[in-house]
mmCIF file of C-alpha atoms and ligand atoms in Angstrom:
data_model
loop_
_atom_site.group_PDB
_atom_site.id
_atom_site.type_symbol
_atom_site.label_atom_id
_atom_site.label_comp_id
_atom_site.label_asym_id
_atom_site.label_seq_id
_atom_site.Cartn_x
_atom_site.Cartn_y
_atom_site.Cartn_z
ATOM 1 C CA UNK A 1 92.045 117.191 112.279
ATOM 2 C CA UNK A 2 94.591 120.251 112.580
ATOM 3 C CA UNK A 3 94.137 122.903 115.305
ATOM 4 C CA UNK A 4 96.123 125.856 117.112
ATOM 5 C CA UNK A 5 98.603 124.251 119.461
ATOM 6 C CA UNK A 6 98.120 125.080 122.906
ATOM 7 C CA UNK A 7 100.455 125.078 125.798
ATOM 8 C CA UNK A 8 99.160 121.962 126.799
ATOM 9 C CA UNK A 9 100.461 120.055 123.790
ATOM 10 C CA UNK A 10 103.659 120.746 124.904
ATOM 11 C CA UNK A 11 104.273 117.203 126.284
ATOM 12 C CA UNK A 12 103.116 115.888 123.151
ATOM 13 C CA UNK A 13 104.805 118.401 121.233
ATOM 14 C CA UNK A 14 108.124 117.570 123.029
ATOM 15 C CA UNK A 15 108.545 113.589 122.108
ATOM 16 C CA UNK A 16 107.307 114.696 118.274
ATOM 17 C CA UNK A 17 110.158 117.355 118.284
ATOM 18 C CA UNK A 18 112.882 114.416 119.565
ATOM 19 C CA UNK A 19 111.678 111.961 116.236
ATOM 20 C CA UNK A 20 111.659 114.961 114.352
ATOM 21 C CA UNK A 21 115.638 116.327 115.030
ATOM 22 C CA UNK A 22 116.771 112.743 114.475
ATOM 23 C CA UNK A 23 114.792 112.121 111.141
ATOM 24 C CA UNK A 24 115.183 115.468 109.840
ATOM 25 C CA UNK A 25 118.869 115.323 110.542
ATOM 26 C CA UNK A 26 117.669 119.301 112.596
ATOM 27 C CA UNK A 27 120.918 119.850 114.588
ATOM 28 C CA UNK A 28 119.817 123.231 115.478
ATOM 29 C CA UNK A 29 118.596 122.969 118.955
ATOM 30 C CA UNK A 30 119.702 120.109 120.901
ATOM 31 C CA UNK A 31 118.554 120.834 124.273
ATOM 32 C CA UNK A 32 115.142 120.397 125.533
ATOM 33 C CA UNK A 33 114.832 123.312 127.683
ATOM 34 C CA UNK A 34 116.307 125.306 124.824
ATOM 35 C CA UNK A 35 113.518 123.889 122.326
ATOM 36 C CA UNK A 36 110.832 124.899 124.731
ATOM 37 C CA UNK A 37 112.169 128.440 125.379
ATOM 38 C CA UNK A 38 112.036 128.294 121.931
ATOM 39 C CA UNK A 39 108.342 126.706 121.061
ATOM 40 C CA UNK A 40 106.285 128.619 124.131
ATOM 41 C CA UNK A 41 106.549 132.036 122.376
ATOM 42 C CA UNK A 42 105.396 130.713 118.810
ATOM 43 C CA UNK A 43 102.506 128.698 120.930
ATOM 44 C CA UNK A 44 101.822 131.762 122.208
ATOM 45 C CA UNK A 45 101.703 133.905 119.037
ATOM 46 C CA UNK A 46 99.353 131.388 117.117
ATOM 47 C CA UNK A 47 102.571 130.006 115.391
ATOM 48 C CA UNK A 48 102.388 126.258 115.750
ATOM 49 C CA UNK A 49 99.565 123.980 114.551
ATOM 50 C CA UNK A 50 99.059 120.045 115.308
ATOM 51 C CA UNK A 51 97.437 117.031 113.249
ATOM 52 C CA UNK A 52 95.755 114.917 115.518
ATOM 53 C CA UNK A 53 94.757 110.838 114.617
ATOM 54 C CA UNK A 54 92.587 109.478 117.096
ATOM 55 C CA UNK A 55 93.049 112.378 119.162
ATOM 56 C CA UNK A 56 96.740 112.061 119.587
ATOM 57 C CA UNK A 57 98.973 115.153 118.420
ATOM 58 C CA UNK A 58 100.612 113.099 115.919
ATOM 59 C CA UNK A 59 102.280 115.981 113.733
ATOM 60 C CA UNK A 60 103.444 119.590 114.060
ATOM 61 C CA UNK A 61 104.785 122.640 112.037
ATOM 62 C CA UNK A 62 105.912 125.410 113.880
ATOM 63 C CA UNK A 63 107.050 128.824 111.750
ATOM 64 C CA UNK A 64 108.546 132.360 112.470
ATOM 65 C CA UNK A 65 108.095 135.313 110.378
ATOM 66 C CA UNK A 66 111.313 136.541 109.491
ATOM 67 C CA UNK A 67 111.763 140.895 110.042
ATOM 68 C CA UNK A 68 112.428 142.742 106.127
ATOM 69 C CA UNK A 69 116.135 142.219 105.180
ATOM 70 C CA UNK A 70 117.730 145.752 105.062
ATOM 71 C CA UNK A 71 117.028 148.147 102.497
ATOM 72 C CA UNK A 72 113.288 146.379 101.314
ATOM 73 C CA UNK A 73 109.855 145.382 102.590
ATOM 74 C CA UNK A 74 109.695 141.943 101.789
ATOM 75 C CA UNK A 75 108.655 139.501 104.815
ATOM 76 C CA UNK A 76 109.536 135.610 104.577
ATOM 77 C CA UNK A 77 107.548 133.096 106.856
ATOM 78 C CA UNK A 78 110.233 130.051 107.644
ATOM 79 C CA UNK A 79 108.686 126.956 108.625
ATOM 80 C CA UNK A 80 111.192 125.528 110.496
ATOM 81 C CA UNK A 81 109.728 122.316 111.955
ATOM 82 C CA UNK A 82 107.607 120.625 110.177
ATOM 83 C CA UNK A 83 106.823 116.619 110.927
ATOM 84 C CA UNK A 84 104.657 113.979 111.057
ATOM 85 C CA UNK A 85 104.697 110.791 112.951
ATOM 86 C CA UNK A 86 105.018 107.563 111.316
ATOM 87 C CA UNK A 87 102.072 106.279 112.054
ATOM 88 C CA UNK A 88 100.083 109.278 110.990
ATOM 89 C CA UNK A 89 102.094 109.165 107.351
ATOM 90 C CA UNK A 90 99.698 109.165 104.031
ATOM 91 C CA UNK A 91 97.038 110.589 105.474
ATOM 92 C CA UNK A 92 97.517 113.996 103.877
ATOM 93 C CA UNK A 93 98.435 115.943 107.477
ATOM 94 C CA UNK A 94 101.909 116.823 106.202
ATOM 95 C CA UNK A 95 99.870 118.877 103.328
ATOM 96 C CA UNK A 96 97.557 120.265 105.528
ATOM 97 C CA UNK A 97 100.024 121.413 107.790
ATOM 98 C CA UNK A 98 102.076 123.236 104.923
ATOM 99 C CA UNK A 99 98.548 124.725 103.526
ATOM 100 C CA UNK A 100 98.360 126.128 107.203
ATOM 101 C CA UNK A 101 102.059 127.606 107.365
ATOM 102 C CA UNK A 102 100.978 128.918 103.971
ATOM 103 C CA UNK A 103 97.850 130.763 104.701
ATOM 104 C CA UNK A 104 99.467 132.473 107.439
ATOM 105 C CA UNK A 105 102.041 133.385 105.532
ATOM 106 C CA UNK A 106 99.276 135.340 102.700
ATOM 107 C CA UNK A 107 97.442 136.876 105.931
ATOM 108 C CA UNK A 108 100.366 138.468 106.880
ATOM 109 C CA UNK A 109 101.837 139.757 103.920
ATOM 110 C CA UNK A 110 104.760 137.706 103.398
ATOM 111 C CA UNK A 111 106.387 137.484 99.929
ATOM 112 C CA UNK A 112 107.902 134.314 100.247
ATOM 113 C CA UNK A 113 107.606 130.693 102.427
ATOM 114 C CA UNK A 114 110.412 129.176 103.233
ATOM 115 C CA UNK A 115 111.248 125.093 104.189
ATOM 116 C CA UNK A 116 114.662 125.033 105.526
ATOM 117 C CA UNK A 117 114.873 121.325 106.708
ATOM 118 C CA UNK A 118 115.841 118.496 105.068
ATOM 119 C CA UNK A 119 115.174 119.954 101.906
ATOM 120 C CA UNK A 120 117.091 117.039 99.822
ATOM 121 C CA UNK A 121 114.658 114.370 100.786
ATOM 122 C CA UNK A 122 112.306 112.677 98.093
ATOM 123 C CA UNK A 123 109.185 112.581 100.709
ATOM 124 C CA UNK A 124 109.742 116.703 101.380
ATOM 125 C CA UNK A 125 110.256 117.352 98.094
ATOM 126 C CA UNK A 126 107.239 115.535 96.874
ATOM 127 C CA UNK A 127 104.910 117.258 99.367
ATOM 128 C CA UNK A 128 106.053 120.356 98.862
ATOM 129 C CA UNK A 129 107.210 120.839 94.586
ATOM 130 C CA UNK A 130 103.136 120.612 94.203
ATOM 131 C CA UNK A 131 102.348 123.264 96.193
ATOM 132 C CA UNK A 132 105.241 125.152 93.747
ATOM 133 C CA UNK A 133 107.868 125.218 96.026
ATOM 134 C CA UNK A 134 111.283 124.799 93.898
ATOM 135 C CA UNK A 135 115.217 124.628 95.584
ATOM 136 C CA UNK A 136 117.249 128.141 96.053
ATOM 137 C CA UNK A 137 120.705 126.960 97.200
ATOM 138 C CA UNK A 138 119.323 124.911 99.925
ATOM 139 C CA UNK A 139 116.168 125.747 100.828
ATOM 140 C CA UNK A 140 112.783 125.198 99.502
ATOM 141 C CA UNK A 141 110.844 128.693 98.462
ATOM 142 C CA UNK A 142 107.754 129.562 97.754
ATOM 143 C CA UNK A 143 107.090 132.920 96.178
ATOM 144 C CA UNK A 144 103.680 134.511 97.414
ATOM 145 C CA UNK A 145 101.758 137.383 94.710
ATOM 146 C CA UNK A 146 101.005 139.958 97.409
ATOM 147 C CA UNK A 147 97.911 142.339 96.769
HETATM 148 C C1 COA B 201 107.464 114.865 104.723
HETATM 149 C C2 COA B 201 106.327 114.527 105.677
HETATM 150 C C3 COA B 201 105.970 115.785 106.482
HETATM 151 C C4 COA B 201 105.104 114.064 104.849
HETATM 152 O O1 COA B 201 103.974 113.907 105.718
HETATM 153 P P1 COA B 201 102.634 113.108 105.261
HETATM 154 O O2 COA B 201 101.520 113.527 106.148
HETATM 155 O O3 COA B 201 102.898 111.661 105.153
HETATM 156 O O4 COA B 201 102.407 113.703 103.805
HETATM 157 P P2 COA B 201 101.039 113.708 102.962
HETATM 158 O O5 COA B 201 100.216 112.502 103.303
HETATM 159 O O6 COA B 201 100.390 115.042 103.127
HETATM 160 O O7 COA B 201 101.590 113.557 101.486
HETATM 161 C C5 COA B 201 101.346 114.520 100.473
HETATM 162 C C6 COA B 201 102.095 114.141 99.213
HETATM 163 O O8 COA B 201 103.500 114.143 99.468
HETATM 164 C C7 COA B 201 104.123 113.051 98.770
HETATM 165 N N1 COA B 201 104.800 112.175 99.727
HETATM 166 C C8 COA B 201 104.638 112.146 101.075
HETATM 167 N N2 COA B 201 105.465 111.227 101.612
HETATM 168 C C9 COA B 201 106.143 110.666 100.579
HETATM 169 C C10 COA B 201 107.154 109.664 100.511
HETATM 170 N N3 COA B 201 107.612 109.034 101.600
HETATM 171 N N4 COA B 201 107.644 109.350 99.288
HETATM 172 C C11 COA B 201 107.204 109.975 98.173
HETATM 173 N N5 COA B 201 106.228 110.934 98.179
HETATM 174 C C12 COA B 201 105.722 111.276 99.377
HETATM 175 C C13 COA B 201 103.049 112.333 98.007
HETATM 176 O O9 COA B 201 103.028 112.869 96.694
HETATM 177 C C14 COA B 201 101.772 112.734 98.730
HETATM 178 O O10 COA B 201 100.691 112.832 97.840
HETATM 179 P P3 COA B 201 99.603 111.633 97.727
HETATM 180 O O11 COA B 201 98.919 111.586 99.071
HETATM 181 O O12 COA B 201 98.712 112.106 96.637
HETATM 182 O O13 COA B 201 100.384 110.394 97.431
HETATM 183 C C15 COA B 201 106.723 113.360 106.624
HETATM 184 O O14 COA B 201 107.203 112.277 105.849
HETATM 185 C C16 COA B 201 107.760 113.735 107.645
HETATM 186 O O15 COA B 201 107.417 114.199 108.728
HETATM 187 N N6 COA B 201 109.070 113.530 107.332
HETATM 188 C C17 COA B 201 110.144 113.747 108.293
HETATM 189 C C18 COA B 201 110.255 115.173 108.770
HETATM 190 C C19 COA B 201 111.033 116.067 107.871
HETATM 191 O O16 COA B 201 111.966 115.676 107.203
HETATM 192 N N7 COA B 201 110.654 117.346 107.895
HETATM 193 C C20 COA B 201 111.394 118.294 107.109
HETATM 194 C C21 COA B 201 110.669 119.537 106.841
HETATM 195 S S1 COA B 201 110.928 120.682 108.170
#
């Protein structure tokens, strides 16, 4: 099952986000509190969804809809956590998860989805490639037809 996260997951949330920066290699935030100033406000917006197994949050994928670069229109939606416990693996939550991150990104007009994480490994690149994402430099895009 995959719902809305809400601010109670954030326990849960927490210890996924700890496997996560070690497995994905995700150097980007190190400190807790800096993680959860970071998380509340994308809980908040409708920004993060969870797999459950047995009613555990076992997975996560949190994104941020990037502003227009300057000079065009063009919105990006970066999914910039996106994990799944061991012991939910194979169970087809990482897809469901990216179908999530990519509906939102349709419903709100963005013209491309972008996986920034860990892009060079086989397991990321074998859930995502089907869904047609393909490398730029190093990150994993998927172009959206808008309209
Ligand atoms: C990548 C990850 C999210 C996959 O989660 P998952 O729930 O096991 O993935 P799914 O069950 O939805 O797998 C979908 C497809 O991806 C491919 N796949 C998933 N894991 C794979 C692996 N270890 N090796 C090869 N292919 C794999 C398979 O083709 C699978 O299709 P199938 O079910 O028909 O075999 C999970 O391994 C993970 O959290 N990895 C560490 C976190 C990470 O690096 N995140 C970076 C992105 S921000």
């Amino acid at each position: 099952m995959i719902r809305p996260a809400a601010g109670a997951d954030l326990t849960s949330l927490e210890l996924l986000w700890c496997d996560y920066r070690v497995e994905a290699a995700d150097g980007r935030l190190a400190d807790p509190l800096d993680w959860r100033r970071w998380i509340m406000p994308r809980i908040a917006a409708g920004d993060v969804r969870v797999g459950l197994v047995d009613r555990m949050v076992t997975a996560y994928v949190a994104w941020q809809r990037l502003s227009a670069r300057a000079g065009t229109t063009d919105r990006q939606l970066s999914i910039l956590e996106l994990y799944v416990h061991p012991t939910g693996r194979g169970r087809r939550i990482g897809s469901g998860l990216l179908a999530r991150a990519i509906d939102a990104a349709r419903q709100r007009g963005c013209s491309e989805v972008l996986l920034e994480s860990n892009v060079r490994d086989e397991a990321v690149q074998a859930l995502a490639c089907p869904f047609g994402f393909h490398l730029r430099d190093d990150v994993l895009v998927l172009p959206l037809r808008l309209g």
